Structures are given as C-alpha cells and as structure tokens.
Amino acid sequence: MKKVEIILAPYHGGVREDRVGAGPIRLMEMGLEEALKRYSVETHVSDLGHIPECEGEVGRAFEVKRRVALTVSEAISAGRFPLVLSGNCNAEVGTYAGLGSPDVPLIWFDGHTDFYTPDNIEHGYLDSMGAATLTGQCWQRFAKTVPGFSPLDPRRLIYCGSRNLEPSLLERLSEAGVSMVEGGANRSGPFAEALDVLLPTSSQKVLVHLDMDCIDPAEGVANEYAEPGGLGEKDLLACLDKILARSEPLGLTVASYDPSQAGGDRIGEIAIEAITRAVAHRD
C-alpha cells in the first residue's frame, strides 16, 4: 500500500489561514484525504502548528521552511511520500531540503517564476523570492538555517506555465540556465508536448511543485495574482502524465490556492485531481 504524509503548512507570510494560507485547510475539507484513500493510499496528517507572530514576516516564513524540512525528512524516513499543502510557494525550500537529494530536478508549475531577489524588486513580496532563495540567489544566511538545505542548481529547475514575464527577468533566467515552458502570448503548442522535451530522457527521480495559479483563471481564480494564458485542467493532467511516464516523483508541494477567490472550489477540485494523479498513480 502506498503511504502518504500530508503536511499542512497553512500560512501566508507565516500567518495561519490568511489568504492563500486557507487553501490547505479547504483542500482537506473538500475531501482530499478521502480521495486518496479511494486509491488505497494510506494517509497520515502532520500540521506544522503555531508560528509565533512576533518573529516578523521573514522570520515566520523561514520558520515554516524549517518545520517543513524536518517534517518531510521524517516522512521520508518513515517510508511515506511527502505531500506538502502550503499557503506560500517558498515552503518549497523546506520540501527540497527535507528530501536530502540535492541533485534531484524540480518541475515547477506556476504562473510566475518566484525568481526575484530583494535587489531587483521594489514591492518586497517575500513569496516572489522562493525559487531565488532555493537556487542560492538571495537570503543565503537564512536559508542555511533550514535543516538539510543546499542550493538547487538552477539548471535543474524546469518551469511550466509562467507567463507575462518582463525582459529583465527572462534574461536572468536564461543566464542561470533555467528551462521553461511559457504560457501567455509566448505559448506555442500543447504544454505537455513542450514539457516532454525538457524532461529527463531516462528514468529519474524528480520533485514536483504545483502553484495553483498556473491554471488559467477562465477555469477558476487560484489567487489574486492569477493571469490569463495558463494551463487548463486537461493540460495539467497531461503534463503530470508525461512526468509519471518517465520519472518518479519523490515529493509534491501544492501552494498558492486562495479558496475565497471566484471559482475557488473549482480550483480545489483541480488540485485534488492533480494530487491523486501524481500520488496515487505513481509507481
């Protein structure tokens, strides 16, 4: 029987159940655990607990990463597949660190790249820096406090669904060696076919990150930053099928789902279908 550790990290900026932080709880309310059990998946749920608000946004966010890393590591040791349900994308730093596999490629579905640093943005939105932190571009000293962390080589990062990216960001991504299947106006052909070209050519372990605003808002609005030109549900499932056909996912993080947005439960349904596809159908 397949065993899954559902790790609840329901925080936005370290504040519990605020905005996208409500997404993990809503997925559980919508029957995620029951959906997995229908596929004979044994589930165990871990909640990261209270994050002290006195630490400030940066301190709280990195405490979430630390707790995610420890819980993922414990799940791996217990023979369970780590499924991280997070408010913010930057919890991926903890997921990756907790795996203990620094060379594993990361396939990142997202309407954005989260590849900013404090030196090239002015709005200060910490969750736009998750992938940059993961690849060692910023917050290096804080990242070292995350158990098991070592920077991901950006050449092992594959984006799918990112769109409407400014030229300076595209240039930084290109210089870093990141691979990408763009959405929006730069999309050419089916997402799954384009992603298949970028996937490892032989059986390999991978990590999958699913930011729900990779989904086109015509199907449902994942969060306030969702933009047109994203994947449909069929696109996402076809992409996951391509990944499963040639790779073994070691873990899955699902993030950035705000159920209060228009069509919020539709996004939740897509998330649950994607999770069961990735988790229950893996070898």
PDB file of C-alpha atoms in Angstrom:
ATOM      1  CA  MET A   1       0.000   0.000   0.000  1.00  0.00           C
ATOM      2  CA  LYS A   2       1.237   3.474  -0.862  1.00  0.00           C
ATOM      3  CA  LYS A   3       1.822   5.702   2.143  1.00  0.00           C
ATOM      4  CA  VAL A   4       1.487   9.483   2.060  1.00  0.00           C
ATOM      5  CA  GLU A   5       2.321  12.106   4.667  1.00  0.00           C
ATOM      6  CA  ILE A   6       0.004  15.098   4.210  1.00  0.00           C
ATOM      7  CA  ILE A   7       1.950  18.024   5.639  1.00  0.00           C
ATOM      8  CA  LEU A   8      -0.211  21.058   6.399  1.00  0.00           C
ATOM      9  CA  ALA A   9       1.595  24.392   6.145  1.00  0.00           C
ATOM     10  CA  PRO A  10      -1.435  26.730   6.011  1.00  0.00           C
ATOM     11  CA  TYR A  11       0.372  30.044   6.240  1.00  0.00           C
ATOM     12  CA  HIS A  12       0.709  33.237   4.240  1.00  0.00           C
ATOM     13  CA  GLY A  13       3.750  35.180   5.361  1.00  0.00           C
ATOM     14  CA  GLY A  14       3.746  32.930   8.410  1.00  0.00           C
ATOM     15  CA  VAL A  15       0.179  33.952   9.377  1.00  0.00           C
ATOM     16  CA  ARG A  16      -2.110  30.958   9.685  1.00  0.00           C
ATOM     17  CA  GLU A  17      -5.026  30.559   7.238  1.00  0.00           C
ATOM     18  CA  ASP A  18      -4.665  34.068   5.823  1.00  0.00           C
ATOM     19  CA  ARG A  19      -5.469  34.396   2.086  1.00  0.00           C
ATOM     20  CA  VAL A  20      -3.633  31.526   0.340  1.00  0.00           C
ATOM     21  CA  GLY A  21      -2.954  30.117   3.799  1.00  0.00           C
ATOM     22  CA  ALA A  22      -6.578  28.975   3.834  1.00  0.00           C
ATOM     23  CA  GLY A  23      -6.019  26.720   0.824  1.00  0.00           C
ATOM     24  CA  PRO A  24      -4.558  23.659   2.567  1.00  0.00           C
ATOM     25  CA  ILE A  25      -7.428  23.506   5.057  1.00  0.00           C
ATOM     26  CA  ARG A  26     -10.004  23.896   2.281  1.00  0.00           C
ATOM     27  CA  LEU A  27      -8.467  21.009   0.323  1.00  0.00           C
ATOM     28  CA  MET A  28      -8.852  18.801   3.382  1.00  0.00           C
ATOM     29  CA  GLU A  29     -12.465  19.967   3.844  1.00  0.00           C
ATOM     30  CA  MET A  30     -13.169  19.139   0.191  1.00  0.00           C
ATOM     31  CA  GLY A  31     -12.172  15.518   0.739  1.00  0.00           C
ATOM     32  CA  LEU A  32      -8.545  15.239  -0.338  1.00  0.00           C
ATOM     33  CA  GLU A  33      -7.769  12.528   2.190  1.00  0.00           C
ATOM     34  CA  GLU A  34     -10.833  10.519   1.203  1.00  0.00           C
ATOM     35  CA  ALA A  35      -9.935  10.864  -2.495  1.00  0.00           C
ATOM     36  CA  LEU A  36      -6.509   9.364  -1.833  1.00  0.00           C
ATOM     37  CA  LYS A  37      -7.940   6.539   0.262  1.00  0.00           C
ATOM     38  CA  ARG A  38     -10.185   5.541  -2.658  1.00  0.00           C
ATOM     39  CA  TYR A  39      -6.948   4.624  -4.436  1.00  0.00           C
ATOM     40  CA  SER A  40      -5.792   2.504  -1.468  1.00  0.00           C
ATOM     41  CA  VAL A  41      -3.404   5.182  -0.252  1.00  0.00           C
ATOM     42  CA  GLU A  42      -2.636   5.148   3.461  1.00  0.00           C
ATOM     43  CA  THR A  43      -2.538   8.716   4.776  1.00  0.00           C
ATOM     44  CA  HIS A  44      -1.035  10.363   7.821  1.00  0.00           C
ATOM     45  CA  VAL A  45      -1.532  14.072   8.526  1.00  0.00           C
ATOM     46  CA  SER A  46       1.000  16.410  10.147  1.00  0.00           C
ATOM     47  CA  ASP A  47       0.226  20.031  10.986  1.00  0.00           C
ATOM     48  CA  LEU A  48       3.166  22.380  11.494  1.00  0.00           C
ATOM     49  CA  GLY A  49       1.411  24.105  14.371  1.00  0.00           C
ATOM     50  CA  HIS A  50       1.576  27.681  15.617  1.00  0.00           C
ATOM     51  CA  ILE A  51       4.197  30.070  14.210  1.00  0.00           C
ATOM     52  CA  PRO A  52       4.981  32.907  16.679  1.00  0.00           C
ATOM     53  CA  GLU A  53       3.863  36.188  15.107  1.00  0.00           C
ATOM     54  CA  CYS A  54       6.486  38.201  16.976  1.00  0.00           C
ATOM     55  CA  GLU A  55       9.190  36.952  14.581  1.00  0.00           C
ATOM     56  CA  GLY A  56       8.130  39.216  11.686  1.00  0.00           C
ATOM     57  CA  GLU A  57       7.327  38.062   8.144  1.00  0.00           C
ATOM     58  CA  VAL A  58      10.835  36.926   7.208  1.00  0.00           C
ATOM     59  CA  GLY A  59      11.380  35.127  10.494  1.00  0.00           C
ATOM     60  CA  ARG A  60       7.975  33.436  10.338  1.00  0.00           C
ATOM     61  CA  ALA A  61       8.424  32.385   6.708  1.00  0.00           C
ATOM     62  CA  PHE A  62      11.770  30.760   7.414  1.00  0.00           C
ATOM     63  CA  GLU A  63      10.381  29.033  10.494  1.00  0.00           C
ATOM     64  CA  VAL A  64       7.761  27.489   8.184  1.00  0.00           C
ATOM     65  CA  LYS A  65      10.560  26.324   5.868  1.00  0.00           C
ATOM     66  CA  ARG A  66      12.478  24.802   8.771  1.00  0.00           C
ATOM     67  CA  ARG A  67       9.432  22.916  10.039  1.00  0.00           C
ATOM     68  CA  VAL A  68       8.568  21.707   6.537  1.00  0.00           C
ATOM     69  CA  ALA A  69      12.130  20.416   6.060  1.00  0.00           C
ATOM     70  CA  LEU A  70      12.069  18.478   9.329  1.00  0.00           C
ATOM     71  CA  THR A  71       8.620  17.004   8.673  1.00  0.00           C
ATOM     72  CA  VAL A  72       9.493  15.999   5.102  1.00  0.00           C
ATOM     73  CA  SER A  73      12.666  14.329   6.355  1.00  0.00           C
ATOM     74  CA  GLU A  74      10.678  12.404   8.974  1.00  0.00           C
ATOM     75  CA  ALA A  75       8.160  11.313   6.329  1.00  0.00           C
ATOM     76  CA  ILE A  76      10.930  10.028   4.065  1.00  0.00           C
ATOM     77  CA  SER A  77      12.461   8.099   6.973  1.00  0.00           C
ATOM     78  CA  ALA A  78       9.063   6.524   7.688  1.00  0.00           C
ATOM     79  CA  GLY A  79       8.663   5.431   4.069  1.00  0.00           C
ATOM     80  CA  ARG A  80       5.927   7.964   3.324  1.00  0.00           C
ATOM     81  CA  PHE A  81       5.573  10.175   0.249  1.00  0.00           C
ATOM     82  CA  PRO A  82       5.663  13.842   1.376  1.00  0.00           C
ATOM     83  CA  LEU A  83       2.676  15.859   0.145  1.00  0.00           C
ATOM     84  CA  VAL A  84       3.114  19.434   1.337  1.00  0.00           C
ATOM     85  CA  LEU A  85      -0.009  21.613   1.266  1.00  0.00           C
ATOM     86  CA  SER A  86       1.284  25.141   1.658  1.00  0.00           C
ATOM     87  CA  GLY A  87      -0.058  28.639   1.521  1.00  0.00           C
ATOM     88  CA  ASN A  88       3.117  30.115   0.082  1.00  0.00           C
ATOM     89  CA  CYS A  89       5.399  28.755  -2.624  1.00  0.00           C
ATOM     90  CA  ASN A  90       8.524  29.436  -0.613  1.00  0.00           C
ATOM     91  CA  ALA A  91       7.781  26.377   1.528  1.00  0.00           C
ATOM     92  CA  GLU A  92       9.399  24.531  -1.390  1.00  0.00           C
ATOM     93  CA  VAL A  93      12.755  25.489   0.112  1.00  0.00           C
ATOM     94  CA  GLY A  94      11.860  23.279   3.073  1.00  0.00           C
ATOM     95  CA  THR A  95      10.480  20.464   0.934  1.00  0.00           C
ATOM     96  CA  TYR A  96      13.628  20.325  -1.174  1.00  0.00           C
ATOM     97  CA  ALA A  97      15.894  20.484   1.868  1.00  0.00           C
ATOM     98  CA  GLY A  98      13.965  17.749   3.646  1.00  0.00           C
ATOM     99  CA  LEU A  99      14.293  15.319   0.746  1.00  0.00           C
ATOM    100  CA  GLY A 100      18.030  15.015   1.260  1.00  0.00           C
ATOM    101  CA  SER A 101      18.538  14.676  -2.519  1.00  0.00           C
ATOM    102  CA  PRO A 102      20.314  17.848  -3.661  1.00  0.00           C
ATOM    103  CA  ASP A 103      20.688  16.754  -7.296  1.00  0.00           C
ATOM    104  CA  VAL A 104      17.037  15.956  -7.989  1.00  0.00           C
ATOM    105  CA  PRO A 105      15.409  18.053 -10.763  1.00  0.00           C
ATOM    106  CA  LEU A 106      12.482  20.267  -9.769  1.00  0.00           C
ATOM    107  CA  ILE A 107       9.483  20.713 -12.074  1.00  0.00           C
ATOM    108  CA  TRP A 108       7.744  23.934 -11.039  1.00  0.00           C
ATOM    109  CA  PHE A 109       4.208  24.691 -12.297  1.00  0.00           C
ATOM    110  CA  ASP A 110       3.472  28.368 -11.688  1.00  0.00           C
ATOM    111  CA  GLY A 111       2.036  31.452 -13.339  1.00  0.00           C
ATOM    112  CA  HIS A 112       5.133  33.248 -12.058  1.00  0.00           C
ATOM    113  CA  THR A 113       8.762  32.313 -11.517  1.00  0.00           C
ATOM    114  CA  ASP A 114       9.368  33.473  -7.918  1.00  0.00           C
ATOM    115  CA  PHE A 115      12.898  34.207  -9.126  1.00  0.00           C
ATOM    116  CA  TYR A 116      13.197  37.722  -7.722  1.00  0.00           C
ATOM    117  CA  THR A 117      15.619  38.925  -5.067  1.00  0.00           C
ATOM    118  CA  PRO A 118      15.474  41.965  -2.763  1.00  0.00           C
ATOM    119  CA  ASP A 119      17.920  43.659  -5.138  1.00  0.00           C
ATOM    120  CA  ASN A 120      15.738  43.538  -8.255  1.00  0.00           C
ATOM    121  CA  ILE A 121      12.220  44.245  -6.969  1.00  0.00           C
ATOM    122  CA  GLU A 122      10.726  47.116  -5.003  1.00  0.00           C
ATOM    123  CA  HIS A 123       7.425  45.673  -3.742  1.00  0.00           C
ATOM    124  CA  GLY A 124       9.121  43.431  -1.159  1.00  0.00           C
ATOM    125  CA  TYR A 125       6.754  40.484  -1.641  1.00  0.00           C
ATOM    126  CA  LEU A 126       8.706  37.683   0.003  1.00  0.00           C
ATOM    127  CA  ASP A 127       6.876  34.873  -1.761  1.00  0.00           C
ATOM    128  CA  SER A 128       8.140  36.148  -5.122  1.00  0.00           C
ATOM    129  CA  MET A 129      11.620  35.101  -3.953  1.00  0.00           C
ATOM    130  CA  GLY A 130      11.053  31.399  -3.227  1.00  0.00           C
ATOM    131  CA  ALA A 131      12.841  29.947  -6.254  1.00  0.00           C
ATOM    132  CA  ALA A 132      15.577  32.564  -5.989  1.00  0.00           C
ATOM    133  CA  THR A 133      16.146  31.536  -2.375  1.00  0.00           C
ATOM    134  CA  LEU A 134      16.126  27.866  -3.343  1.00  0.00           C
ATOM    135  CA  THR A 135      18.792  28.423  -6.009  1.00  0.00           C
ATOM    136  CA  GLY A 136      21.036  30.451  -3.708  1.00  0.00           C
ATOM    137  CA  GLN A 137      20.332  33.854  -5.255  1.00  0.00           C
ATOM    138  CA  CYS A 138      19.244  35.533  -2.005  1.00  0.00           C
ATOM    139  CA  TRP A 139      18.589  35.083   1.724  1.00  0.00           C
ATOM    140  CA  GLN A 140      21.625  32.798   1.909  1.00  0.00           C
ATOM    141  CA  ARG A 141      22.195  33.171   5.631  1.00  0.00           C
ATOM    142  CA  PHE A 142      18.559  32.457   6.468  1.00  0.00           C
ATOM    143  CA  ALA A 143      18.499  29.511   4.049  1.00  0.00           C
ATOM    144  CA  LYS A 144      21.389  27.903   5.919  1.00  0.00           C
ATOM    145  CA  THR A 145      19.134  27.639   8.982  1.00  0.00           C
ATOM    146  CA  VAL A 146      16.824  25.260   7.091  1.00  0.00           C
ATOM    147  CA  PRO A 147      17.863  21.677   8.022  1.00  0.00           C
ATOM    148  CA  GLY A 148      19.425  19.874   5.071  1.00  0.00           C
ATOM    149  CA  PHE A 149      19.432  22.890   2.778  1.00  0.00           C
ATOM    150  CA  SER A 150      21.880  23.203  -0.069  1.00  0.00           C
ATOM    151  CA  PRO A 151      21.157  25.385  -3.110  1.00  0.00           C
ATOM    152  CA  LEU A 152      19.475  23.846  -6.125  1.00  0.00           C
ATOM    153  CA  ASP A 153      21.449  24.181  -9.350  1.00  0.00           C
ATOM    154  CA  PRO A 154      19.120  26.400 -11.446  1.00  0.00           C
ATOM    155  CA  ARG A 155      19.895  24.215 -14.462  1.00  0.00           C
ATOM    156  CA  ARG A 156      17.813  21.544 -12.721  1.00  0.00           C
ATOM    157  CA  LEU A 157      14.787  23.848 -12.497  1.00  0.00           C
ATOM    158  CA  ILE A 158      12.016  23.464 -15.106  1.00  0.00           C
ATOM    159  CA  TYR A 159       9.119  25.941 -15.126  1.00  0.00           C
ATOM    160  CA  CYS A 160       5.763  25.281 -16.738  1.00  0.00           C
ATOM    161  CA  GLY A 161       3.022  27.872 -17.179  1.00  0.00           C
ATOM    162  CA  SER A 162       4.900  31.048 -16.230  1.00  0.00           C
ATOM    163  CA  ARG A 163       3.713  33.978 -18.291  1.00  0.00           C
ATOM    164  CA  ASN A 164       3.855  37.721 -18.929  1.00  0.00           C
ATOM    165  CA  LEU A 165       7.469  37.908 -17.768  1.00  0.00           C
ATOM    166  CA  GLU A 166       9.433  41.125 -18.168  1.00  0.00           C
ATOM    167  CA  PRO A 167      12.554  41.059 -20.380  1.00  0.00           C
ATOM    168  CA  SER A 168      14.974  41.614 -17.490  1.00  0.00           C
ATOM    169  CA  LEU A 169      13.595  38.567 -15.664  1.00  0.00           C
ATOM    170  CA  LEU A 170      13.761  36.439 -18.805  1.00  0.00           C
ATOM    171  CA  GLU A 171      17.380  37.472 -19.208  1.00  0.00           C
ATOM    172  CA  ARG A 172      18.234  36.445 -15.628  1.00  0.00           C
ATOM    173  CA  LEU A 173      16.513  33.106 -16.090  1.00  0.00           C
ATOM    174  CA  SER A 174      18.388  32.465 -19.321  1.00  0.00           C
ATOM    175  CA  GLU A 175      21.723  33.366 -17.766  1.00  0.00           C
ATOM    176  CA  ALA A 176      21.010  30.992 -14.865  1.00  0.00           C
ATOM    177  CA  GLY A 177      20.283  28.119 -17.246  1.00  0.00           C
ATOM    178  CA  VAL A 178      16.667  27.625 -16.183  1.00  0.00           C
ATOM    179  CA  SER A 179      14.357  25.708 -18.560  1.00  0.00           C
ATOM    180  CA  MET A 180      10.828  26.934 -19.206  1.00  0.00           C
ATOM    181  CA  VAL A 181       7.556  26.186 -20.933  1.00  0.00           C
ATOM    182  CA  GLU A 182       5.956  29.608 -21.108  1.00  0.00           C
ATOM    183  CA  GLY A 183       2.271  30.356 -21.069  1.00  0.00           C
ATOM    184  CA  GLY A 184       0.536  33.513 -22.212  1.00  0.00           C
ATOM    185  CA  ALA A 185       1.409  35.127 -25.525  1.00  0.00           C
ATOM    186  CA  ASN A 186       4.649  33.135 -25.810  1.00  0.00           C
ATOM    187  CA  ARG A 187       2.936  29.756 -25.648  1.00  0.00           C
ATOM    188  CA  SER A 188       3.463  27.575 -28.708  1.00  0.00           C
ATOM    189  CA  GLY A 189       1.593  24.272 -28.889  1.00  0.00           C
ATOM    190  CA  PRO A 190       0.374  21.975 -26.106  1.00  0.00           C
ATOM    191  CA  PHE A 191       2.001  22.451 -22.702  1.00  0.00           C
ATOM    192  CA  ALA A 192       2.539  18.712 -22.232  1.00  0.00           C
ATOM    193  CA  GLU A 193       4.377  18.263 -25.519  1.00  0.00           C
ATOM    194  CA  ALA A 194       6.667  21.213 -24.794  1.00  0.00           C
ATOM    195  CA  LEU A 195       7.345  19.963 -21.260  1.00  0.00           C
ATOM    196  CA  ASP A 196       8.112  16.459 -22.509  1.00  0.00           C
ATOM    197  CA  VAL A 197      11.065  17.826 -24.480  1.00  0.00           C
ATOM    198  CA  LEU A 198      12.591  19.267 -21.288  1.00  0.00           C
ATOM    199  CA  LEU A 199      12.082  16.274 -19.004  1.00  0.00           C
ATOM    200  CA  PRO A 200      14.927  13.879 -18.165  1.00  0.00           C
ATOM    201  CA  THR A 201      15.485  11.441 -21.020  1.00  0.00           C
ATOM    202  CA  SER A 202      15.769   8.410 -18.753  1.00  0.00           C
ATOM    203  CA  SER A 203      14.036   7.211 -15.601  1.00  0.00           C
ATOM    204  CA  GLN A 204      14.923   9.692 -12.890  1.00  0.00           C
ATOM    205  CA  LYS A 205      13.645  10.893  -9.559  1.00  0.00           C
ATOM    206  CA  VAL A 206      12.099  14.386  -9.588  1.00  0.00           C
ATOM    207  CA  LEU A 207      10.335  16.807  -7.269  1.00  0.00           C
ATOM    208  CA  VAL A 208       7.107  18.498  -8.374  1.00  0.00           C
ATOM    209  CA  HIS A 209       5.865  21.927  -7.293  1.00  0.00           C
ATOM    210  CA  LEU A 210       2.299  22.965  -8.122  1.00  0.00           C
ATOM    211  CA  ASP A 211       1.372  26.614  -7.667  1.00  0.00           C
ATOM    212  CA  MET A 212      -2.328  26.686  -8.454  1.00  0.00           C
ATOM    213  CA  ASP A 213      -2.122  29.974 -10.352  1.00  0.00           C
ATOM    214  CA  CYS A 214      -0.523  28.013 -13.174  1.00  0.00           C
ATOM    215  CA  ILE A 215      -4.188  27.350 -14.016  1.00  0.00           C
ATOM    216  CA  ASP A 216      -5.877  29.780 -16.391  1.00  0.00           C
ATOM    217  CA  PRO A 217      -8.395  31.930 -14.475  1.00  0.00           C
ATOM    218  CA  ALA A 218     -11.059  31.003 -17.036  1.00  0.00           C
ATOM    219  CA  GLU A 219     -11.299  27.712 -15.113  1.00  0.00           C
ATOM    220  CA  GLY A 220     -11.243  29.371 -11.688  1.00  0.00           C
ATOM    221  CA  VAL A 221      -9.186  32.040  -9.950  1.00  0.00           C
ATOM    222  CA  ALA A 222      -6.491  30.488  -7.771  1.00  0.00           C
ATOM    223  CA  ASN A 223      -5.393  33.734  -6.136  1.00  0.00           C
ATOM    224  CA  GLU A 224      -5.313  37.468  -6.689  1.00  0.00           C
ATOM    225  CA  TYR A 225      -2.216  37.197  -8.902  1.00  0.00           C
ATOM    226  CA  ALA A 226      -3.678  34.733 -11.437  1.00  0.00           C
ATOM    227  CA  GLU A 227      -3.346  35.895 -15.059  1.00  0.00           C
ATOM    228  CA  PRO A 228      -4.780  34.656 -18.377  1.00  0.00           C
ATOM    229  CA  GLY A 229      -2.762  32.307 -20.550  1.00  0.00           C
ATOM    230  CA  GLY A 230      -2.309  29.458 -18.091  1.00  0.00           C
ATOM    231  CA  LEU A 231      -2.932  25.734 -18.188  1.00  0.00           C
ATOM    232  CA  GLY A 232      -6.357  24.161 -18.283  1.00  0.00           C
ATOM    233  CA  GLU A 233      -7.101  21.143 -16.113  1.00  0.00           C
ATOM    234  CA  LYS A 234      -6.534  18.803 -19.071  1.00  0.00           C
ATOM    235  CA  ASP A 235      -3.187  20.498 -19.772  1.00  0.00           C
ATOM    236  CA  LEU A 236      -2.046  19.995 -16.183  1.00  0.00           C
ATOM    237  CA  LEU A 237      -3.085  16.347 -16.060  1.00  0.00           C
ATOM    238  CA  ALA A 238      -1.405  15.682 -19.417  1.00  0.00           C
ATOM    239  CA  CYS A 239       1.800  17.252 -18.077  1.00  0.00           C
ATOM    240  CA  LEU A 240       1.657  15.072 -14.972  1.00  0.00           C
ATOM    241  CA  ASP A 241       1.172  12.001 -17.163  1.00  0.00           C
ATOM    242  CA  LYS A 242       4.344  12.908 -19.078  1.00  0.00           C
ATOM    243  CA  ILE A 243       6.249  13.262 -15.810  1.00  0.00           C
ATOM    244  CA  LEU A 244       4.944   9.966 -14.427  1.00  0.00           C
ATOM    245  CA  ALA A 245       5.758   8.134 -17.656  1.00  0.00           C
ATOM    246  CA  ARG A 246       9.475   8.697 -17.305  1.00  0.00           C
ATOM    247  CA  SER A 247      10.147   9.891 -13.755  1.00  0.00           C
ATOM    248  CA  GLU A 248       9.500   9.000 -10.139  1.00  0.00           C
ATOM    249  CA  PRO A 249       8.208  11.941  -8.083  1.00  0.00           C
ATOM    250  CA  LEU A 250       9.824  11.989  -4.641  1.00  0.00           C
ATOM    251  CA  GLY A 251       7.509  14.658  -3.277  1.00  0.00           C
ATOM    252  CA  LEU A 252       4.818  17.158  -4.206  1.00  0.00           C
ATOM    253  CA  THR A 253       4.164  20.670  -2.921  1.00  0.00           C
ATOM    254  CA  VAL A 254       0.812  22.329  -3.686  1.00  0.00           C
ATOM    255  CA  ALA A 255       0.602  26.051  -2.952  1.00  0.00           C
ATOM    256  CA  SER A 256      -0.975  29.452  -3.608  1.00  0.00           C
ATOM    257  CA  TYR A 257      -4.637  28.430  -3.508  1.00  0.00           C
ATOM    258  CA  ASP A 258      -6.956  31.056  -2.036  1.00  0.00           C
ATOM    259  CA  PRO A 259     -10.431  29.495  -1.796  1.00  0.00           C
ATOM    260  CA  SER A 260     -12.082  32.900  -1.301  1.00  0.00           C
ATOM    261  CA  GLN A 261     -11.470  33.853  -4.938  1.00  0.00           C
ATOM    262  CA  ALA A 262     -14.072  33.449  -7.699  1.00  0.00           C
ATOM    263  CA  GLY A 263     -14.401  29.790  -8.607  1.00  0.00           C
ATOM    264  CA  GLY A 264     -12.272  28.846  -5.627  1.00  0.00           C
ATOM    265  CA  ASP A 265     -13.778  25.392  -5.181  1.00  0.00           C
ATOM    266  CA  ARG A 266     -13.216  24.644  -8.864  1.00  0.00           C
ATOM    267  CA  ILE A 267      -9.505  25.268  -8.300  1.00  0.00           C
ATOM    268  CA  GLY A 268      -9.712  22.987  -5.280  1.00  0.00           C
ATOM    269  CA  GLU A 269     -11.234  20.239  -7.422  1.00  0.00           C
ATOM    270  CA  ILE A 270      -8.433  20.593  -9.972  1.00  0.00           C
ATOM    271  CA  ALA A 271      -5.850  20.454  -7.191  1.00  0.00           C
ATOM    272  CA  ILE A 272      -7.329  17.260  -5.737  1.00  0.00           C
ATOM    273  CA  GLU A 273      -7.479  15.618  -9.167  1.00  0.00           C
ATOM    274  CA  ALA A 274      -3.854  16.586  -9.830  1.00  0.00           C
ATOM    275  CA  ILE A 275      -2.735  15.317  -6.427  1.00  0.00           C
ATOM    276  CA  THR A 276      -4.435  11.949  -6.853  1.00  0.00           C
ATOM    277  CA  ARG A 277      -2.945  11.656 -10.342  1.00  0.00           C
ATOM    278  CA  ALA A 278       0.569  12.420  -9.109  1.00  0.00           C
ATOM    279  CA  VAL A 279       0.419  10.471  -5.851  1.00  0.00           C
ATOM    280  CA  ALA A 280      -1.941   7.533  -6.282  1.00  0.00           C
ATOM    281  CA  HIS A 281      -0.875   6.686  -9.830  1.00  0.00           C
ATOM    282  CA  ARG A 282       2.858   6.834  -9.302  1.00  0.00           C
ATOM    283  CA  ASP A 283       4.729   3.530  -9.449  1.00  0.00           C
TER     284      ASP A 283
END
